[in-house]
Amino acid sequence: MLRGEMPDYLLEIVEGPEAGRRIPLAGPIELGRDPSADAPLLQDELVSRRHVRLTPEDDGARVEDLESRNGTFVDGDEIYGPAHLGLDGQLLIGVTVLQLLPATAEGGPSAVTPIPASLTALRPLPSEPLAVTAVRQVPTLALEESEPTYVPPEALERKEGKDDDSGLLALLDSHTKSKARGAPIGLFVLAALAVILYLSLR
């Protein structure tokens, strides 16, 4: 088949920020985040400025990675040189998945799976302005914060006439820290006594 008789294709974004968009593939095109690219993908931050080049062929498209930062994947496999993308095959760049379709699919049903209405009611789609989108309030299952019931109040009270710690009061953080501060001094005294005893027995 002569070059001028090559069939035209469509690239449909089936997953990613611009899902549903269709890009004509009638000749070699470059995809990337650069606004001057043949088909710019401005909403995918993981796509390089000049990410990949596609050239239509008789039975699909030739895919060439343009030294992208995050790589190019054809049907799930990363490519390291020119690769072939067949009809209905999928191309992954960044988080954008594109599917190769025949040009006759123009105007036909989209391959994109619509988001259920029950989910879009909770959070607006990226294409919808937040100010004009009514977000349904979903009742929360969280309960109000309450005082713990597993520690009786009397356990934290100091017994009258006693200076020593009682109940759970001794386990409070402030008491534990004050006792921990004295531990190094006790270890030092113990070590000093051990040295003196060792020297006196020589």
Short mmCIF file of C-alpha atoms in Angstrom, two decimals:
data_model
loop_
_atom_site.label_atom_id
_atom_site.label_comp_id
_atom_site.label_asym_id
_atom_site.label_seq_id
_atom_site.Cartn_x
_atom_site.Cartn_y
_atom_site.Cartn_z
CA MET A 1 0.00 0.00 0.00
CA LEU A 2 1.40 3.43 -0.91
CA ARG A 3 2.11 5.99 1.79
CA GLY A 4 -0.70 8.24 0.54
CA GLU A 5 -3.12 5.32 0.88
CA MET A 6 -2.25 4.56 4.49
CA PRO A 7 -5.33 4.20 6.67
CA ASP A 8 -6.07 6.85 9.26
CA TYR A 9 -6.47 6.03 12.92
CA LEU A 10 -7.72 7.56 16.14
CA LEU A 11 -6.04 7.59 19.53
CA GLU A 12 -8.63 7.64 22.28
CA ILE A 13 -7.62 8.43 25.85
CA VAL A 14 -9.33 5.70 27.88
CA GLU A 15 -7.68 6.45 31.24
CA GLY A 16 -6.12 9.58 32.66
CA PRO A 17 -6.91 13.26 33.20
CA GLU A 18 -8.30 13.75 29.66
CA ALA A 19 -10.25 10.47 29.36
CA GLY A 20 -12.64 10.53 26.40
CA ARG A 21 -10.51 12.80 24.21
CA ARG A 22 -9.83 11.53 20.69
CA ILE A 23 -6.70 12.44 18.74
CA PRO A 24 -6.61 11.91 14.94
CA LEU A 25 -3.60 9.93 13.68
CA ALA A 26 -3.38 10.67 9.96
CA GLY A 27 0.39 11.18 9.94
CA PRO A 28 3.38 11.24 12.29
CA ILE A 29 2.55 13.09 15.53
CA GLU A 30 4.36 13.78 18.78
CA LEU A 31 2.62 13.59 22.15
CA GLY A 32 3.91 15.50 25.15
CA ARG A 33 3.28 18.14 27.80
CA ASP A 34 4.78 20.88 25.60
CA PRO A 35 1.95 23.13 24.39
CA SER A 36 3.61 23.20 20.96
CA ALA A 37 3.50 19.39 20.59
CA ASP A 38 1.28 17.96 17.84
CA ALA A 39 -1.06 16.58 20.50
CA PRO A 40 -0.34 18.26 23.85
CA LEU A 41 -1.30 16.43 27.06
CA LEU A 42 -1.21 19.35 29.46
CA GLN A 43 -2.97 17.76 32.43
CA ASP A 44 -0.67 14.76 32.97
CA GLU A 45 2.34 15.89 35.00
CA LEU A 46 4.18 12.58 34.46
CA VAL A 47 4.32 13.07 30.69
CA SER A 48 7.55 14.56 29.35
CA ARG A 49 7.53 17.70 27.22
CA ARG A 50 8.28 15.61 24.12
CA HIS A 51 7.36 12.10 25.20
CA VAL A 52 6.57 9.85 22.22
CA ARG A 53 6.21 9.88 18.42
CA LEU A 54 3.57 7.81 16.61
CA THR A 55 3.60 7.08 12.88
CA PRO A 56 0.65 5.33 11.22
CA GLU A 57 1.41 2.08 9.35
CA ASP A 58 -0.64 -0.43 7.36
CA ASP A 59 -1.67 -2.48 10.40
CA GLY A 60 -1.28 -0.07 13.28
CA ALA A 61 1.26 2.54 14.34
CA ARG A 62 4.99 2.76 14.93
CA VAL A 63 5.81 3.99 18.46
CA GLU A 64 9.11 5.71 19.31
CA ASP A 65 9.97 6.92 22.81
CA LEU A 66 11.66 10.33 22.71
CA GLU A 67 13.91 9.72 25.73
CA SER A 68 11.04 10.43 28.11
CA ARG A 69 11.61 10.61 31.84
CA ASN A 70 9.05 7.95 32.85
CA GLY A 71 9.16 5.69 29.81
CA THR A 72 6.63 4.51 27.24
CA PHE A 73 4.64 1.27 27.49
CA VAL A 74 2.96 -0.62 24.65
CA ASP A 75 0.38 -3.18 25.79
CA GLY A 76 1.91 -3.17 29.27
CA ASP A 77 5.57 -3.59 28.23
CA GLU A 78 8.13 -0.79 28.39
CA ILE A 79 9.80 -0.13 25.04
CA TYR A 80 13.47 0.66 24.50
CA GLY A 81 13.34 1.13 20.73
CA PRO A 82 10.74 1.45 17.96
CA ALA A 83 7.71 -0.74 18.67
CA HIS A 84 4.46 -1.68 16.94
CA LEU A 85 1.04 -0.71 18.30
CA GLY A 86 -1.75 -2.76 16.76
CA LEU A 87 -5.43 -1.88 16.46
CA ASP A 88 -7.12 -1.84 19.87
CA GLY A 89 -3.66 -1.89 21.43
CA GLN A 90 -2.93 0.41 24.37
CA LEU A 91 -0.19 2.97 24.85
CA LEU A 92 0.73 4.20 28.35
CA ILE A 93 2.59 7.46 28.89
CA GLY A 94 2.59 9.01 32.34
CA VAL A 95 -0.80 8.02 33.77
CA THR A 96 -2.53 8.44 30.41
CA VAL A 97 -3.67 5.30 28.55
CA LEU A 98 -4.44 5.70 24.84
CA GLN A 99 -6.11 3.08 22.64
CA LEU A 100 -5.55 2.85 18.90
CA LEU A 101 -8.83 2.75 16.96
CA PRO A 102 -9.67 2.79 13.24
CA ALA A 103 -10.75 6.14 11.83
CA THR A 104 -14.18 4.64 11.21
CA ALA A 105 -14.73 4.69 14.98
CA GLU A 106 -15.14 8.48 14.83
CA GLY A 107 -18.56 9.29 16.20
CA GLY A 108 -19.00 5.76 17.53
CA PRO A 109 -19.31 4.72 21.17
CA SER A 110 -16.40 5.59 23.42
CA ALA A 111 -14.21 2.91 24.98
CA VAL A 112 -14.09 4.95 28.19
CA THR A 113 -15.98 3.43 31.10
CA PRO A 114 -18.19 6.14 32.60
CA ILE A 115 -17.86 6.93 36.29
CA PRO A 116 -20.98 5.86 38.23
CA ALA A 117 -23.29 8.74 39.15
CA SER A 118 -23.10 7.75 42.81
CA LEU A 119 -19.38 8.62 42.79
CA THR A 120 -19.56 11.81 40.77
CA ALA A 121 -22.15 13.12 43.24
CA LEU A 122 -19.57 12.91 46.00
CA ARG A 123 -16.78 14.65 44.10
CA PRO A 124 -17.04 16.75 40.94
CA LEU A 125 -15.26 15.64 37.79
CA PRO A 126 -12.09 17.61 36.87
CA SER A 127 -13.95 19.29 34.00
CA GLU A 128 -16.68 20.61 36.29
CA PRO A 129 -16.09 23.85 38.23
CA LEU A 130 -16.28 23.27 41.96
CA ALA A 131 -18.25 26.46 42.60
CA VAL A 132 -21.25 25.35 40.58
CA THR A 133 -21.19 21.66 41.50
CA ALA A 134 -23.46 20.57 44.30
CA VAL A 135 -21.60 18.15 46.54
CA ARG A 136 -23.92 15.84 48.37
CA GLN A 137 -23.33 15.69 52.10
CA VAL A 138 -22.80 12.14 53.26
CA PRO A 139 -23.60 11.40 56.91
CA THR A 140 -20.48 10.50 58.82
CA LEU A 141 -20.18 7.51 61.11
CA ALA A 142 -17.76 9.26 63.45
CA LEU A 143 -18.92 9.89 67.02
CA GLU A 144 -18.22 12.93 69.15
CA GLU A 145 -15.13 12.72 71.31
CA SER A 146 -15.88 11.50 74.82
CA GLU A 147 -13.98 11.00 78.04
CA PRO A 148 -12.44 7.52 78.45
CA THR A 149 -14.46 5.21 80.69
CA TYR A 150 -11.79 2.58 81.28
CA VAL A 151 -9.95 4.60 83.98
CA PRO A 152 -12.02 5.45 87.06
CA PRO A 153 -11.44 9.04 88.28
CA GLU A 154 -10.63 7.88 91.82
CA ALA A 155 -7.62 5.95 90.55
CA LEU A 156 -5.92 9.22 89.61
CA GLU A 157 -6.51 10.88 92.98
CA ARG A 158 -3.78 10.92 95.66
CA LYS A 159 -4.87 9.34 98.91
CA GLU A 160 -5.15 11.82 101.78
CA GLY A 161 -2.31 11.75 104.30
CA LYS A 162 0.06 9.94 101.96
CA ASP A 163 3.00 11.52 100.19
CA ASP A 164 3.86 8.45 98.12
CA ASP A 165 2.29 7.84 94.74
CA SER A 166 -0.81 5.66 94.73
CA GLY A 167 -3.07 4.13 92.13
CA LEU A 168 -2.33 5.12 88.57
CA LEU A 169 -0.81 8.44 89.61
CA ALA A 170 2.64 6.86 89.71
CA LEU A 171 2.28 5.85 86.08
CA LEU A 172 1.61 9.37 84.82
CA ASP A 173 4.14 10.71 82.33
CA SER A 174 5.45 13.48 84.63
CA HIS A 175 6.30 11.01 87.43
CA THR A 176 7.87 8.52 85.03
CA LYS A 177 10.10 11.22 83.56
CA SER A 178 11.24 12.50 86.95
CA LYS A 179 12.24 8.99 88.01
CA ALA A 180 13.97 8.38 84.69
CA ARG A 181 16.14 11.47 85.26
CA GLY A 182 17.57 9.90 88.43
CA ALA A 183 18.47 6.62 86.74
CA PRO A 184 21.81 7.84 85.24
CA ILE A 185 22.94 9.10 88.67
CA GLY A 186 22.18 5.73 90.21
CA LEU A 187 24.11 3.94 87.47
CA PHE A 188 27.09 6.27 87.97
CA VAL A 189 27.14 5.62 91.75
CA LEU A 190 26.90 1.88 91.16
CA ALA A 191 29.79 1.97 88.67
CA ALA A 192 31.90 4.05 91.09
CA LEU A 193 31.32 1.55 93.90
CA ALA A 194 32.28 -1.32 91.58
CA VAL A 195 35.57 0.42 90.67
CA ILE A 196 36.40 1.15 94.31
CA LEU A 197 35.66 -2.44 95.30
CA TYR A 198 37.81 -3.74 92.43
CA LEU A 199 40.76 -1.51 93.39
CA SER A 200 40.53 -2.40 97.08
CA LEU A 201 40.68 -6.14 96.34
CA ARG A 202 43.86 -5.95 94.21
#
